[in-house]
PDB file of C-alpha atoms and ligand atoms in Angstrom:
ATOM      1  CA  UNK A   1      88.032   4.229-166.658  1.00  0.00           C
ATOM      2  CA  UNK A   2      84.637   2.969-168.683  1.00  0.00           C
ATOM      3  CA  UNK A   3      82.724   6.372-167.922  1.00  0.00           C
ATOM      4  CA  UNK A   4      85.790   7.849-169.746  1.00  0.00           C
ATOM      5  CA  UNK A   5      85.954   5.545-172.627  1.00  0.00           C
ATOM      6  CA  UNK A   6      82.014   6.196-172.753  1.00  0.00           C
ATOM      7  CA  UNK A   7      82.489   9.856-172.861  1.00  0.00           C
ATOM      8  CA  UNK A   8      84.759   9.709-175.500  1.00  0.00           C
ATOM      9  CA  UNK A   9      83.039   7.498-177.613  1.00  0.00           C
ATOM     10  CA  UNK A  10      79.820   9.786-177.705  1.00  0.00           C
ATOM     11  CA  UNK A  11      82.292  12.328-178.300  1.00  0.00           C
ATOM     12  CA  UNK A  12      83.523  10.687-181.392  1.00  0.00           C
ATOM     13  CA  UNK A  13      79.796  10.207-182.313  1.00  0.00           C
ATOM     14  CA  UNK A  14      78.677  13.381-181.818  1.00  0.00           C
ATOM     15  CA  UNK A  15      81.218  15.001-183.845  1.00  0.00           C
ATOM     16  CA  UNK A  16      80.747  12.428-186.507  1.00  0.00           C
ATOM     17  CA  UNK A  17      77.136  13.234-186.773  1.00  0.00           C
ATOM     18  CA  UNK A  18      77.692  17.023-186.795  1.00  0.00           C
ATOM     19  CA  UNK A  19      80.095  16.460-189.796  1.00  0.00           C
ATOM     20  CA  UNK A  20      77.298  14.202-191.364  1.00  0.00           C
ATOM     21  CA  UNK A  21      74.825  17.122-190.930  1.00  0.00           C
ATOM     22  CA  UNK A  22      76.791  19.821-192.339  1.00  0.00           C
ATOM     23  CA  UNK A  23      77.656  17.701-195.222  1.00  0.00           C
ATOM     24  CA  UNK A  24      74.010  17.064-196.088  1.00  0.00           C
ATOM     25  CA  UNK A  25      72.995  20.698-195.231  1.00  0.00           C
ATOM     26  CA  UNK A  26      76.099  21.839-197.801  1.00  0.00           C
ATOM     27  CA  UNK A  27      74.430  19.437-200.440  1.00  0.00           C
ATOM     28  CA  UNK A  28      70.907  20.807-200.153  1.00  0.00           C
ATOM     29  CA  UNK A  29      72.552  24.569-200.267  1.00  0.00           C
ATOM     30  CA  UNK A  30      74.364  23.356-203.469  1.00  0.00           C
ATOM     31  CA  UNK A  31      70.821  21.806-204.929  1.00  0.00           C
ATOM     32  CA  UNK A  32      69.156  24.655-203.801  1.00  0.00           C
ATOM     33  CA  UNK A  33      71.708  27.218-205.753  1.00  0.00           C
ATOM     34  CA  UNK A  34      71.341  25.055-208.904  1.00  0.00           C
ATOM     35  CA  UNK A  35      67.510  25.324-208.454  1.00  0.00           C
ATOM     36  CA  UNK A  36      67.865  28.849-208.591  1.00  0.00           C
ATOM     37  CA  UNK A  37      70.119  29.315-211.362  1.00  0.00           C
ATOM     38  CA  UNK A  38      68.321  26.780-213.745  1.00  0.00           C
ATOM     39  CA  UNK A  39      65.007  29.036-213.224  1.00  0.00           C
ATOM     40  CA  UNK A  40      67.165  32.325-214.031  1.00  0.00           C
ATOM     41  CA  UNK A  41      68.344  29.966-217.101  1.00  0.00           C
ATOM     42  CA  UNK A  42      65.017  28.788-218.026  1.00  0.00           C
ATOM     43  CA  UNK A  43      63.576  32.353-217.808  1.00  0.00           C
ATOM     44  CA  UNK A  44      66.156  33.747-220.334  1.00  0.00           C
ATOM     45  CA  UNK A  45      65.759  30.674-222.936  1.00  0.00           C
ATOM     46  CA  UNK A  46      61.960  31.467-222.461  1.00  0.00           C
ATOM     47  CA  UNK A  47      62.422  35.076-223.208  1.00  0.00           C
ATOM     48  CA  UNK A  48      65.339  34.703-225.947  1.00  0.00           C
ATOM     49  CA  UNK A  49      63.050  33.628-229.069  1.00  0.00           C
ATOM     50  CA  UNK A  50      60.814  36.737-228.195  1.00  0.00           C
ATOM     51  CA  UNK A  51      62.488  39.450-229.576  1.00  0.00           C
ATOM     52  CA  UNK A  52      63.187  37.776-232.603  1.00  0.00           C
ATOM     53  CA  UNK A  53      59.707  37.186-233.076  1.00  0.00           C
ATOM     54  CA  UNK A  54      58.381  40.372-232.323  1.00  0.00           C
ATOM     55  CA  UNK A  55      60.482  42.019-235.270  1.00  0.00           C
ATOM     56  CA  UNK A  56      59.329  39.522-237.608  1.00  0.00           C
ATOM     57  CA  UNK A  57      55.589  40.054-236.609  1.00  0.00           C
ATOM     58  CA  UNK A  58      56.471  44.018-237.164  1.00  0.00           C
ATOM     59  CA  UNK A  59      57.320  43.039-240.861  1.00  0.00           C
ATOM     60  CA  UNK A  60      54.507  40.869-241.290  1.00  0.00           C
ATOM     61  CA  UNK A  61      52.184  43.474-240.118  1.00  0.00           C
ATOM     62  CA  UNK A  62      53.110  46.141-243.056  1.00  0.00           C
ATOM     63  CA  UNK A  63      50.900  45.937-245.854  1.00  0.00           C
ATOM     64  CA  UNK A  64      52.503  45.233-248.977  1.00  0.00           C
ATOM     65  CA  UNK A  65      55.885  44.324-247.719  1.00  0.00           C
ATOM     66  CA  UNK A  66      58.170  42.468-249.771  1.00  0.00           C
ATOM     67  CA  UNK A  67      58.176  38.936-250.571  1.00  0.00           C
ATOM     68  CA  UNK A  68      61.807  38.742-249.508  1.00  0.00           C
ATOM     69  CA  UNK A  69      61.175  40.326-246.164  1.00  0.00           C
ATOM     70  CA  UNK A  70      57.876  38.365-245.626  1.00  0.00           C
ATOM     71  CA  UNK A  71      59.759  34.843-246.536  1.00  0.00           C
ATOM     72  CA  UNK A  72      62.385  36.003-243.804  1.00  0.00           C
ATOM     73  CA  UNK A  73      59.793  37.019-240.951  1.00  0.00           C
ATOM     74  CA  UNK A  74      58.052  33.703-241.894  1.00  0.00           C
ATOM     75  CA  UNK A  75      60.977  31.214-241.365  1.00  0.00           C
ATOM     76  CA  UNK A  76      62.351  33.481-238.108  1.00  0.00           C
ATOM     77  CA  UNK A  77      58.813  32.767-236.331  1.00  0.00           C
ATOM     78  CA  UNK A  78      58.958  28.837-237.534  1.00  0.00           C
ATOM     79  CA  UNK A  79      62.971  28.762-236.355  1.00  0.00           C
ATOM     80  CA  UNK A  80      61.605  30.130-233.191  1.00  0.00           C
ATOM     81  CA  UNK A  81      58.413  28.078-232.243  1.00  0.00           C
ATOM     82  CA  UNK A  82      60.780  24.966-233.208  1.00  0.00           C
ATOM     83  CA  UNK A  83      63.032  25.706-230.794  1.00  0.00           C
ATOM     84  CA  UNK A  84      60.644  27.003-228.046  1.00  0.00           C
ATOM     85  CA  UNK A  85      58.350  23.507-228.667  1.00  0.00           C
ATOM     86  CA  UNK A  86      62.044  21.952-228.276  1.00  0.00           C
ATOM     87  CA  UNK A  87      62.681  23.299-225.175  1.00  0.00           C
ATOM     88  CA  UNK A  88      59.320  22.446-223.663  1.00  0.00           C
ATOM     89  CA  UNK A  89      59.542  19.133-224.501  1.00  0.00           C
ATOM     90  CA  UNK A  90      62.570  18.495-222.820  1.00  0.00           C
ATOM     91  CA  UNK A  91      61.024  20.410-219.830  1.00  0.00           C
ATOM     92  CA  UNK A  92      58.093  17.835-220.083  1.00  0.00           C
ATOM     93  CA  UNK A  93      60.533  15.171-220.300  1.00  0.00           C
ATOM     94  CA  UNK A  94      62.375  16.041-217.106  1.00  0.00           C
ATOM     95  CA  UNK A  95      59.455  16.129-214.983  1.00  0.00           C
ATOM     96  CA  UNK A  96      58.542  12.715-216.214  1.00  0.00           C
ATOM     97  CA  UNK A  97      61.857  11.044-215.814  1.00  0.00           C
ATOM     98  CA  UNK A  98      61.978  12.635-212.133  1.00  0.00           C
ATOM     99  CA  UNK A  99      58.942  11.303-211.469  1.00  0.00           C
ATOM    100  CA  UNK A 100      59.664   7.950-213.199  1.00  0.00           C
ATOM    101  CA  UNK A 101      56.985   8.095-215.549  1.00  0.00           C
ATOM    102  CA  UNK A 102      58.868   7.630-218.668  1.00  0.00           C
ATOM    103  CA  UNK A 103      57.745   4.355-219.781  1.00  0.00           C
ATOM    104  CA  UNK A 104      60.021   2.253-222.313  1.00  0.00           C
ATOM    105  CA  UNK A 105      58.229   0.681-225.464  1.00  0.00           C
ATOM    106  CA  UNK A 106      61.147  -1.583-225.837  1.00  0.00           C
ATOM    107  CA  UNK A 107      61.267  -4.064-228.940  1.00  0.00           C
ATOM    108  CA  UNK A 108      64.390  -5.860-231.075  1.00  0.00           C
ATOM    109  CA  UNK A 109      65.412  -2.963-233.230  1.00  0.00           C
ATOM    110  CA  UNK A 110      68.708  -2.631-235.234  1.00  0.00           C
ATOM    111  CA  UNK A 111      71.177  -0.402-233.810  1.00  0.00           C
ATOM    112  CA  UNK A 112      71.813   1.091-236.930  1.00  0.00           C
ATOM    113  CA  UNK A 113      68.179   2.332-237.696  1.00  0.00           C
ATOM    114  CA  UNK A 114      68.541   4.127-234.116  1.00  0.00           C
ATOM    115  CA  UNK A 115      71.539   5.536-235.077  1.00  0.00           C
ATOM    116  CA  UNK A 116      70.143   6.756-238.534  1.00  0.00           C
ATOM    117  CA  UNK A 117      67.095   8.427-237.407  1.00  0.00           C
ATOM    118  CA  UNK A 118      69.115  10.272-234.928  1.00  0.00           C
ATOM    119  CA  UNK A 119      71.957  11.283-237.504  1.00  0.00           C
ATOM    120  CA  UNK A 120      69.105  12.514-239.785  1.00  0.00           C
ATOM    121  CA  UNK A 121      67.191  14.615-237.850  1.00  0.00           C
ATOM    122  CA  UNK A 122      70.813  16.531-236.610  1.00  0.00           C
ATOM    123  CA  UNK A 123      72.420  16.678-240.997  1.00  0.00           C
ATOM    124  CA  UNK A 124      70.303  20.180-241.431  1.00  0.00           C
ATOM    125  CA  UNK A 125      71.774  21.495-238.409  1.00  0.00           C
ATOM    126  CA  UNK A 126      75.646  20.293-238.938  1.00  0.00           C
ATOM    127  CA  UNK A 127      75.318  21.515-242.538  1.00  0.00           C
ATOM    128  CA  UNK A 128      74.197  24.802-241.460  1.00  0.00           C
ATOM    129  CA  UNK A 129      77.414  24.870-239.543  1.00  0.00           C
ATOM    130  CA  UNK A 130      79.115  23.629-242.044  1.00  0.00           C
ATOM    131  CA  UNK A 131      80.312  20.432-239.889  1.00  0.00           C
ATOM    132  CA  UNK A 132      81.290  17.237-241.806  1.00  0.00           C
ATOM    133  CA  UNK A 133      79.686  14.467-240.021  1.00  0.00           C
ATOM    134  CA  UNK A 134      80.787  11.315-240.292  1.00  0.00           C
ATOM    135  CA  UNK A 135      79.162   8.049-239.757  1.00  0.00           C
ATOM    136  CA  UNK A 136      81.087   4.582-238.913  1.00  0.00           C
ATOM    137  CA  UNK A 137      78.346   1.824-238.753  1.00  0.00           C
ATOM    138  CA  UNK A 138      78.973  -1.526-239.248  1.00  0.00           C
ATOM    139  CA  UNK A 139      77.879  -3.896-242.037  1.00  0.00           C
ATOM    140  CA  UNK A 140      76.549  -6.610-239.813  1.00  0.00           C
ATOM    141  CA  UNK A 141      73.256  -6.263-238.066  1.00  0.00           C
ATOM    142  CA  UNK A 142      73.225  -5.317-234.449  1.00  0.00           C
ATOM    143  CA  UNK A 143      70.362  -5.874-232.516  1.00  0.00           C
ATOM    144  CA  UNK A 144      69.303  -4.131-229.451  1.00  0.00           C
ATOM    145  CA  UNK A 145      66.219  -4.165-227.451  1.00  0.00           C
ATOM    146  CA  UNK A 146      65.272  -0.547-227.043  1.00  0.00           C
ATOM    147  CA  UNK A 147      62.363   1.655-227.338  1.00  0.00           C
ATOM    148  CA  UNK A 148      63.289   3.361-230.973  1.00  0.00           C
ATOM    149  CA  UNK A 149      62.526   6.866-230.437  1.00  0.00           C
ATOM    150  CA  UNK A 150      63.668   6.780-226.685  1.00  0.00           C
ATOM    151  CA  UNK A 151      66.945   5.657-227.848  1.00  0.00           C
ATOM    152  CA  UNK A 152      67.449   7.656-230.579  1.00  0.00           C
ATOM    153  CA  UNK A 153      66.401  10.829-228.325  1.00  0.00           C
ATOM    154  CA  UNK A 154      69.636  10.211-226.503  1.00  0.00           C
ATOM    155  CA  UNK A 155      71.742  10.023-229.800  1.00  0.00           C
ATOM    156  CA  UNK A 156      70.005  13.430-230.886  1.00  0.00           C
ATOM    157  CA  UNK A 157      71.106  14.900-227.887  1.00  0.00           C
ATOM    158  CA  UNK A 158      74.940  14.358-227.969  1.00  0.00           C
ATOM    159  CA  UNK A 159      75.003  15.200-231.866  1.00  0.00           C
ATOM    160  CA  UNK A 160      72.941  18.232-231.220  1.00  0.00           C
ATOM    161  CA  UNK A 161      75.649  18.764-228.515  1.00  0.00           C
ATOM    162  CA  UNK A 162      78.369  17.707-230.678  1.00  0.00           C
ATOM    163  CA  UNK A 163      77.135  20.332-232.925  1.00  0.00           C
ATOM    164  CA  UNK A 164      76.424  22.923-230.762  1.00  0.00           C
ATOM    165  CA  UNK A 165      79.744  23.418-228.519  1.00  0.00           C
ATOM    166  CA  UNK A 166      81.884  22.819-232.123  1.00  0.00           C
ATOM    167  CA  UNK A 167      82.883  26.064-234.105  1.00  0.00           C
ATOM    168  CA  UNK A 168      81.757  26.209-237.700  1.00  0.00           C
ATOM    169  CA  UNK A 169      83.423  23.917-240.100  1.00  0.00           C
ATOM    170  CA  UNK A 170      84.677  20.913-237.578  1.00  0.00           C
ATOM    171  CA  UNK A 171      84.232  17.104-237.503  1.00  0.00           C
ATOM    172  CA  UNK A 172      81.877  15.058-235.984  1.00  0.00           C
ATOM    173  CA  UNK A 173      82.133  11.420-235.996  1.00  0.00           C
ATOM    174  CA  UNK A 174      79.454   8.641-234.910  1.00  0.00           C
ATOM    175  CA  UNK A 175      80.809   5.281-234.667  1.00  0.00           C
ATOM    176  CA  UNK A 176      79.887   1.703-233.148  1.00  0.00           C
ATOM    177  CA  UNK A 177      82.358  -0.507-231.619  1.00  0.00           C
ATOM    178  CA  UNK A 178      81.795  -4.194-230.582  1.00  0.00           C
ATOM    179  CA  UNK A 179      82.834  -5.590-227.763  1.00  0.00           C
ATOM    180  CA  UNK A 180      82.177  -8.902-225.767  1.00  0.00           C
ATOM    181  CA  UNK A 181      78.413  -8.979-224.867  1.00  0.00           C
ATOM    182  CA  UNK A 182      77.710  -5.617-225.691  1.00  0.00           C
ATOM    183  CA  UNK A 183      78.353  -2.390-228.115  1.00  0.00           C
ATOM    184  CA  UNK A 184      79.523   1.149-227.889  1.00  0.00           C
ATOM    185  CA  UNK A 185      78.493   3.718-229.534  1.00  0.00           C
ATOM    186  CA  UNK A 186      81.162   6.517-229.773  1.00  0.00           C
ATOM    187  CA  UNK A 187      79.935  10.261-230.403  1.00  0.00           C
ATOM    188  CA  UNK A 188      83.339  12.422-231.040  1.00  0.00           C
ATOM    189  CA  UNK A 189      83.966  16.112-231.967  1.00  0.00           C
ATOM    190  CA  UNK A 190      86.596  18.866-232.537  1.00  0.00           C
ATOM    191  CA  UNK A 191      84.558  21.124-230.292  1.00  0.00           C
ATOM    192  CA  UNK A 192      85.320  23.373-227.209  1.00  0.00           C
ATOM    193  CA  UNK A 193      86.152  20.042-224.785  1.00  0.00           C
ATOM    194  CA  UNK A 194      85.195  19.621-221.791  1.00  0.00           C
ATOM    195  CA  UNK A 195      87.504  20.372-218.406  1.00  0.00           C
ATOM    196  CA  UNK A 196      88.695  17.325-216.606  1.00  0.00           C
ATOM    197  CA  UNK A 197      86.520  18.276-213.173  1.00  0.00           C
ATOM    198  CA  UNK A 198      83.475  18.678-214.969  1.00  0.00           C
ATOM    199  CA  UNK A 199      83.444  15.209-216.907  1.00  0.00           C
ATOM    200  CA  UNK A 200      81.361  13.561-214.415  1.00  0.00           C
ATOM    201  CA  UNK A 201      79.345  16.510-213.454  1.00  0.00           C
ATOM    202  CA  UNK A 202      78.119  17.208-216.960  1.00  0.00           C
ATOM    203  CA  UNK A 203      75.052  14.434-216.642  1.00  0.00           C
ATOM    204  CA  UNK A 204      74.001  16.232-213.285  1.00  0.00           C
ATOM    205  CA  UNK A 205      70.756  18.046-213.479  1.00  0.00           C
ATOM    206  CA  UNK A 206      71.607  21.713-214.547  1.00  0.00           C
ATOM    207  CA  UNK A 207      74.820  21.183-214.831  1.00  0.00           C
ATOM    208  CA  UNK A 208      76.665  23.459-217.341  1.00  0.00           C
ATOM    209  CA  UNK A 209      80.501  23.878-217.708  1.00  0.00           C
ATOM    210  CA  UNK A 210      79.980  27.614-218.529  1.00  0.00           C
ATOM    211  CA  UNK A 211      76.444  29.369-217.557  1.00  0.00           C
ATOM    212  CA  UNK A 212      73.896  29.786-220.419  1.00  0.00           C
ATOM    213  CA  UNK A 213      73.294  33.373-218.998  1.00  0.00           C
ATOM    214  CA  UNK A 214      76.871  34.168-219.850  1.00  0.00           C
ATOM    215  CA  UNK A 215      77.709  32.496-223.134  1.00  0.00           C
ATOM    216  CA  UNK A 216      76.599  32.433-226.562  1.00  0.00           C
ATOM    217  CA  UNK A 217      75.280  28.829-226.701  1.00  0.00           C
ATOM    218  CA  UNK A 218      72.075  28.383-225.039  1.00  0.00           C
ATOM    219  CA  UNK A 219      70.542  25.541-223.373  1.00  0.00           C
ATOM    220  CA  UNK A 220      68.907  24.212-219.904  1.00  0.00           C
ATOM    221  CA  UNK A 221      71.604  22.075-218.809  1.00  0.00           C
ATOM    222  CA  UNK A 222      69.071  18.981-218.694  1.00  0.00           C
ATOM    223  CA  UNK A 223      70.114  17.077-222.091  1.00  0.00           C
ATOM    224  CA  UNK A 224      72.809  15.127-220.873  1.00  0.00           C
ATOM    225  CA  UNK A 225      70.876  14.420-217.533  1.00  0.00           C
ATOM    226  CA  UNK A 226      67.938  13.070-219.978  1.00  0.00           C
ATOM    227  CA  UNK A 227      70.326  11.310-221.887  1.00  0.00           C
ATOM    228  CA  UNK A 228      72.247   9.476-219.201  1.00  0.00           C
ATOM    229  CA  UNK A 229      68.819   8.409-217.190  1.00  0.00           C
ATOM    230  CA  UNK A 230      67.299   7.147-221.086  1.00  0.00           C
ATOM    231  CA  UNK A 231      70.553   5.108-221.405  1.00  0.00           C
ATOM    232  CA  UNK A 232      70.480   3.800-217.836  1.00  0.00           C
ATOM    233  CA  UNK A 233      66.943   2.812-218.426  1.00  0.00           C
ATOM    234  CA  UNK A 234      68.024   0.816-221.320  1.00  0.00           C
ATOM    235  CA  UNK A 235      70.316  -1.029-219.130  1.00  0.00           C
ATOM    236  CA  UNK A 236      73.646   0.981-220.470  1.00  0.00           C
ATOM    237  CA  UNK A 237      76.020   3.553-219.131  1.00  0.00           C
ATOM    238  CA  UNK A 238      77.502   6.931-220.557  1.00  0.00           C
ATOM    239  CA  UNK A 239      80.746   8.437-220.127  1.00  0.00           C
ATOM    240  CA  UNK A 240      82.330  11.538-221.254  1.00  0.00           C
ATOM    241  CA  UNK A 241      85.902  12.146-222.074  1.00  0.00           C
ATOM    242  CA  UNK A 242      88.065  15.128-223.406  1.00  0.00           C
ATOM    243  CA  UNK A 243      91.485  15.888-223.882  1.00  0.00           C
ATOM    244  CA  UNK A 244      90.784  19.151-222.500  1.00  0.00           C
ATOM    245  CA  UNK A 245      89.298  22.627-223.407  1.00  0.00           C
ATOM    246  CA  UNK A 246      89.854  22.968-227.309  1.00  0.00           C
ATOM    247  CA  UNK A 247      90.563  19.625-227.983  1.00  0.00           C
ATOM    248  CA  UNK A 248      87.162  18.118-228.438  1.00  0.00           C
ATOM    249  CA  UNK A 249      84.775  15.888-226.810  1.00  0.00           C
ATOM    250  CA  UNK A 250      83.420  12.300-226.976  1.00  0.00           C
ATOM    251  CA  UNK A 251      80.843  10.519-225.375  1.00  0.00           C
ATOM    252  CA  UNK A 252      81.006   7.011-224.976  1.00  0.00           C
ATOM    253  CA  UNK A 253      77.440   4.927-224.391  1.00  0.00           C
ATOM    254  CA  UNK A 254      77.386   1.008-223.554  1.00  0.00           C
ATOM    255  CA  UNK A 255      74.791  -0.807-224.251  1.00  0.00           C
ATOM    256  CA  UNK A 256      73.682  -4.545-224.240  1.00  0.00           C
ATOM    257  CA  UNK A 257      73.439  -6.847-227.084  1.00  0.00           C
ATOM    258  CA  UNK A 258      69.839  -8.649-227.745  1.00  0.00           C
ATOM    259  CA  UNK A 259      70.591 -12.098-229.699  1.00  0.00           C
ATOM    260  CA  UNK A 260      67.399 -11.305-231.248  1.00  0.00           C
ATOM    261  CA  UNK A 261      67.248 -10.707-234.996  1.00  0.00           C
ATOM    262  CA  UNK A 262      64.981  -7.272-235.835  1.00  0.00           C
ATOM    263  CA  UNK A 263      61.599  -7.155-236.807  1.00  0.00           C
ATOM    264  CA  UNK A 264      62.155  -5.236-239.550  1.00  0.00           C
ATOM    265  CA  UNK A 265      65.284  -7.236-240.964  1.00  0.00           C
ATOM    266  CA  UNK A 266      63.365 -10.443-240.111  1.00  0.00           C
ATOM    267  CA  UNK A 267      60.808  -9.243-242.675  1.00  0.00           C
ATOM    268  CA  UNK A 268      63.158  -8.727-245.054  1.00  0.00           C
ATOM    269  CA  UNK A 269      65.251 -11.619-244.820  1.00  0.00           C
ATOM    270  CA  UNK A 270      62.116 -13.540-245.226  1.00  0.00           C
ATOM    271  CA  UNK A 271      61.399 -11.537-248.334  1.00  0.00           C
ATOM    272  CA  UNK A 272      64.779 -12.107-249.618  1.00  0.00           C
ATOM    273  CA  UNK A 273      64.421 -15.787-249.348  1.00  0.00           C
ATOM    274  CA  UNK A 274      61.411 -15.889-251.416  1.00  0.00           C
ATOM    275  CA  UNK A 275      62.345 -13.516-253.714  1.00  0.00           C
TER     276      UNK A 275
HETATM  277  P1  ADP B 301      72.734  22.407-221.990  1.00  0.00           P
HETATM  278  O1  ADP B 301      71.580  22.284-222.922  1.00  0.00           O
HETATM  279  O2  ADP B 301      73.662  23.258-221.097  1.00  0.00           O
HETATM  280  O3  ADP B 301      74.135  22.132-223.570  1.00  0.00           O
HETATM  281  P2  ADP B 301      73.251  19.693-221.766  1.00  0.00           P
HETATM  282  O4  ADP B 301      72.766  18.783-220.651  1.00  0.00           O
HETATM  283  O5  ADP B 301      73.326  18.840-222.997  1.00  0.00           O
HETATM  284  O6  ADP B 301      73.195  21.004-221.075  1.00  0.00           O
HETATM  285  O7  ADP B 301      74.756  19.765-221.462  1.00  0.00           O
HETATM  286  C1  ADP B 301      75.511  20.027-220.259  1.00  0.00           C
HETATM  287  C2  ADP B 301      76.848  20.533-220.156  1.00  0.00           C
HETATM  288  O8  ADP B 301      77.837  19.872-221.061  1.00  0.00           O
HETATM  289  C3  ADP B 301      76.747  21.837-221.232  1.00  0.00           C
HETATM  290  O9  ADP B 301      76.565  22.743-220.662  1.00  0.00           O
HETATM  291  C4  ADP B 301      78.230  22.062-221.823  1.00  0.00           C
HETATM  292  O10 ADP B 301      78.670  23.153-220.855  1.00  0.00           O
HETATM  293  C5  ADP B 301      78.750  20.719-221.547  1.00  0.00           C
HETATM  294  N1  ADP B 301      78.709  19.978-222.846  1.00  0.00           N
HETATM  295  C6  ADP B 301      77.749  19.159-223.288  1.00  0.00           C
HETATM  296  N2  ADP B 301      78.071  18.093-224.755  1.00  0.00           N
HETATM  297  C7  ADP B 301      79.523  19.020-225.018  1.00  0.00           C
HETATM  298  C8  ADP B 301      79.926  18.636-226.025  1.00  0.00           C
HETATM  299  N3  ADP B 301      79.925  17.850-227.034  1.00  0.00           N
HETATM  300  N4  ADP B 301      81.225  19.594-225.967  1.00  0.00           N
HETATM  301  C9  ADP B 301      81.493  20.551-225.275  1.00  0.00           C
HETATM  302  N5  ADP B 301      81.055  20.425-223.799  1.00  0.00           N
HETATM  303  C10 ADP B 301      79.572  19.479-224.055  1.00  0.00           C
END
């Protein structure tokens, strides 16, 4: 009887182990598939800017081209170079983040300042798409212990997506909600929305609801993965909400509060006391 018990236990272990191995093989295959897809997307995104740049160069080569065409061509080259630089910056950050090589230069900063930096950098893009950009920031100072540039980068990514995944004439709202011991920044848009089964997956590296190869909106699928890691490095968390396709999306970033007063405000307070 003991021998058959032992046999049964062994059988069960073998079955369990086999299932585990199969599951881990599936994960590897899936990761490999996503890597292949990413390489195709990357090639596509790198090649995309070249056609307009080539056209612009042809215009610039024409002797005595009219000034309007020259201005147009220069703008095209400018814009594409900016887009390519951004792509390459993201790629470099991606490799830094996955090797744990991003270091935060933390200081006590005002969250309003961080958000203002982010909002100002996307304002021209939002205006070009005729989006209404609404900000609901608190009157009182909300201090966070953060790397101003890196935290702003996280919000720029969210805002860029809000602009990109909303058809022209939409509404984008940034709001700060104060909670016990923490603060939540909400970035909400009236755009295409995210299907429920993708709400958690959008933060995974290379994950895109619809492949950049098959849609008009480009992208590498690394922005939200970077954002999630940057927020986590700040001791915070992020989640995505959406009422469904076509019903807009909302990203909530929760951050711990700092009890200290931001440096810039400290100086201002001293100045206002003295003046
Ligand atoms: P991408 O370069 O594709 O924009 P991200 O990592 O920034 O990559 O986002 C991952 C995916 O999440 C996007 O491809 C898109 O499908 C979805 N997504 C992100 N932000 C939004 C949003 N505001 N509205 C709708 N979908 C979004």
